[in-house]
Coordinates of C-alpha atoms in Angstrom, one line a residue:
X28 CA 9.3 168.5 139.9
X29 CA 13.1 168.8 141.3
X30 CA 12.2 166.0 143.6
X31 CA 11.3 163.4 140.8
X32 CA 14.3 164.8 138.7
X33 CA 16.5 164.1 141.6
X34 CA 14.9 160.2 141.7
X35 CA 15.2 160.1 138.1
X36 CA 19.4 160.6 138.0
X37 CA 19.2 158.4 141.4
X38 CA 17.7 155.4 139.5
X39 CA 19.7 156.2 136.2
X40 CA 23.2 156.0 138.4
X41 CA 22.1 153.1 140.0
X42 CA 21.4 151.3 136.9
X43 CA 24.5 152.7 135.1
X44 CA 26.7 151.3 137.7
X45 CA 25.4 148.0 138.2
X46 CA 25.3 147.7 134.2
X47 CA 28.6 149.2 133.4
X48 CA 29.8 146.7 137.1
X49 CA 31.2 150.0 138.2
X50 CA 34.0 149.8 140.9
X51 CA 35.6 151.7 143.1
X52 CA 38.1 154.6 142.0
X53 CA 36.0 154.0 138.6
X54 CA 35.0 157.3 136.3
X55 CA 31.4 157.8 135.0
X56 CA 31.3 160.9 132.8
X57 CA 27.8 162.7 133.1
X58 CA 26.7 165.3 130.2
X59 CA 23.6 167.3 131.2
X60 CA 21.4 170.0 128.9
X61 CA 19.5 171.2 131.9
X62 CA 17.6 172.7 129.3
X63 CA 16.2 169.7 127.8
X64 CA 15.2 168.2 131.0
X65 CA 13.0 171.0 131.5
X66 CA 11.4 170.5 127.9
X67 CA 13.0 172.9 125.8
X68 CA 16.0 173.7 123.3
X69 CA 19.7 172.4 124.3
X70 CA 21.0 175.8 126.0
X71 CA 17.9 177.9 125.9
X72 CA 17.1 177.9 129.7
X73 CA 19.6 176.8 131.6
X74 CA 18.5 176.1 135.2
X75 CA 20.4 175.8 138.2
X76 CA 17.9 173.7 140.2
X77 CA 17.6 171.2 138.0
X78 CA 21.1 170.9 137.9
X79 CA 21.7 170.7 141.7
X80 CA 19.1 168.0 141.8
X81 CA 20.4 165.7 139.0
X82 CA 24.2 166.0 140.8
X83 CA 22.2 165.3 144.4
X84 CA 20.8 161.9 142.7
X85 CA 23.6 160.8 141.0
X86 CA 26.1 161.6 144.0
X87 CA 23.7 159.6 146.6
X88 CA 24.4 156.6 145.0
X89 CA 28.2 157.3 143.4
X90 CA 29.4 158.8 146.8
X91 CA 28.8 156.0 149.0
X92 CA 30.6 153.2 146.3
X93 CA 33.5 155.1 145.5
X94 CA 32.8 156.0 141.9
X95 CA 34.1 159.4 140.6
X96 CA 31.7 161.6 138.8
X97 CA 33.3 163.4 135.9
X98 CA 30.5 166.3 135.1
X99 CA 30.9 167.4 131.5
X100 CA 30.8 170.9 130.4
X101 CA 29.1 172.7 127.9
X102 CA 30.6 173.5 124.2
X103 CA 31.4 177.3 125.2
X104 CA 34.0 175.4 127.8
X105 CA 34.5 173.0 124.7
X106 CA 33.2 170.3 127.0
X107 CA 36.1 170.4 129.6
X108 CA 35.3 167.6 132.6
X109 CA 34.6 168.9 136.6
X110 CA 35.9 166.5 139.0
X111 CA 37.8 166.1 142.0
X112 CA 41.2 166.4 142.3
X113 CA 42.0 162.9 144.1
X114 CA 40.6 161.4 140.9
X115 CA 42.5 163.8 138.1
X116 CA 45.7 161.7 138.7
X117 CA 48.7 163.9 137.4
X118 CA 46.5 165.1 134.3
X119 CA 46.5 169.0 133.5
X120 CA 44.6 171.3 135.0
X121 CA 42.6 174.4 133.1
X122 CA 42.0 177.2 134.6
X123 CA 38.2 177.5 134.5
X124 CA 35.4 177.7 136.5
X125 CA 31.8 177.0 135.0
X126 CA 29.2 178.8 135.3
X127 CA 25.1 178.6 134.1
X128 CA 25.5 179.6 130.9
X129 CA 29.0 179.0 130.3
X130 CA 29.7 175.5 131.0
X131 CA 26.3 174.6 132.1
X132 CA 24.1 174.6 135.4
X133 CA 24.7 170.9 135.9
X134 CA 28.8 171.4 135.9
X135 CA 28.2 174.5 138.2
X136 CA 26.0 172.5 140.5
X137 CA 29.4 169.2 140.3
X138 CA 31.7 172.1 140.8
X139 CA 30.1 173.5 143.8
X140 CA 29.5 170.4 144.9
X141 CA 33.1 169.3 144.9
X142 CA 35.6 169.1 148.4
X143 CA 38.3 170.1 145.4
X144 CA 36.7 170.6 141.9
X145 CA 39.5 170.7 139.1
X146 CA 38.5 171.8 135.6
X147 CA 40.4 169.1 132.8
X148 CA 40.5 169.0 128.9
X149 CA 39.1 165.8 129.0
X150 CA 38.8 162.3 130.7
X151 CA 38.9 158.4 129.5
X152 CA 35.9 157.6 131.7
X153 CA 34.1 153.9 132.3
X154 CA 31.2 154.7 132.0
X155 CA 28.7 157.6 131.2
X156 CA 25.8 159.0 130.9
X157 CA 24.3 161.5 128.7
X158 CA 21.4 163.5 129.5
X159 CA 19.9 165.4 126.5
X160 CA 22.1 164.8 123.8
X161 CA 24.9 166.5 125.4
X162 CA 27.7 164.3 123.4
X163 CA 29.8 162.3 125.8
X164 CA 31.5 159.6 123.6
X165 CA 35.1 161.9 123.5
X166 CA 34.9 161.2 127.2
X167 CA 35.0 157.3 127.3
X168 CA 37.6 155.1 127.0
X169 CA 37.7 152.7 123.7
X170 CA 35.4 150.9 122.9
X171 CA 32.6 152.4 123.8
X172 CA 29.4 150.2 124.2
X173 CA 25.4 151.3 124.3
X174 CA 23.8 149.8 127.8
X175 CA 19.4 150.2 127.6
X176 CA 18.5 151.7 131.0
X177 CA 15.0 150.9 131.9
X178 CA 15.1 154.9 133.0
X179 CA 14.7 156.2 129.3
X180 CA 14.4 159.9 130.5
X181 CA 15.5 162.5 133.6
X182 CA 12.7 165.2 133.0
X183 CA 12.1 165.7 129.6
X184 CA 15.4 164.9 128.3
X185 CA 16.4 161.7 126.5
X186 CA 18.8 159.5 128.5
X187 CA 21.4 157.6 126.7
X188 CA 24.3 155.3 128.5
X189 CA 27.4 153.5 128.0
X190 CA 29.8 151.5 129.3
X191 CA 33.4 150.2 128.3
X192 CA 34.9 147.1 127.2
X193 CA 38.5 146.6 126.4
X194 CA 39.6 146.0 123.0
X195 CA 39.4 143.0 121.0
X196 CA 43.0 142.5 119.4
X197 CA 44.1 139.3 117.4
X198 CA 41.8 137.3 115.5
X199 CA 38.2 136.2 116.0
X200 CA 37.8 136.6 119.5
X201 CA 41.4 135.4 120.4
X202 CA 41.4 135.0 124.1
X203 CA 38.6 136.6 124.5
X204 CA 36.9 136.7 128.3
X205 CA 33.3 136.2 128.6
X206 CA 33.3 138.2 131.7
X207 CA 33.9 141.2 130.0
X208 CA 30.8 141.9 128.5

């Protein structure tokens, strides 16, 4: 079961990033109920496991291009973001360190995994991923647009995704680039 959970956030990322045309230095935000990939109630059995194997999957393919994962927190750490420090720029750090059932076995599993995990109020991220209804959207930068994995689930948990698009300012479209979307 771990194994195909780790495939499952491996083939999500992948998609994610080639959707989203992640680049290098890039953010993707990552909210995980490890609950709900197991089947049951958002933050009824949290599991470590499963949260070491989602952040195994999604950092064997975000690792290797240069894309930082942001792993988001659980409500009791009011969602606060776990990343690495080369990627929190000159943001403000909180003094917090996650743990199972107080910020969520999947942030525990980012910040163990981390060289230098940094705990921040929030992030304007690229991309993202939600895994189980887990709420990301206060985590991406504006504006905010859906992207339909062919990966619809990581265990038992639904798996939503987004991506970013600068903002349309002026009239219909003016100077709007094609490329963007």
């Amino acid at each position: 079961m771990l194994e195909q959970i780790r495939q499952q956030a491996h083939q999500a990322a992948q998609q994610i990033c080639e959707a989203a045309k992640l680049q290098k230095g890039q953010i993707l935000v990552v909210g995980c109920s490890t609950s709900e990939v197991g089947g049951h109630k958002v933050g009824s059995d949290s599991s470590p496991e499963v949260g070491r194997a989602i952040y195994e999957g999604l950092q064997e393919v975000l690792k290797p291009q240069g894309i930082w994962l942001a792993a988001q927190c659980c409500e009791h750490l009011n969602r606060a973001i776990i990343i690495e420090a080369e990627a929190a720029g000159g943001a403000e750090i909180c003094n917090v360190v996650p743990q199972p059932k107080a910020g969520g076995s999947f942030a525990t599993a980012a910040y163990h995994g981390f060289a230098h995990p940094v705990a921040l109020e929030g992030i304007r991220a690229d991309a993202g991923l939600d895994i189980g209804g887990t709420l990301i959207g206060m985590h991406l930068k504006h504006v905010a647009v859906p992207v339909r994995l062919a990966q619809k689930n990581i265990g038992q948990a639904i798996l939503l995704a987004a991506r970013v698009r600068p903002k349309f300012i002026g009239g219909e479209r003016a100077g709007y680039d094609e490329s963007l979307k």
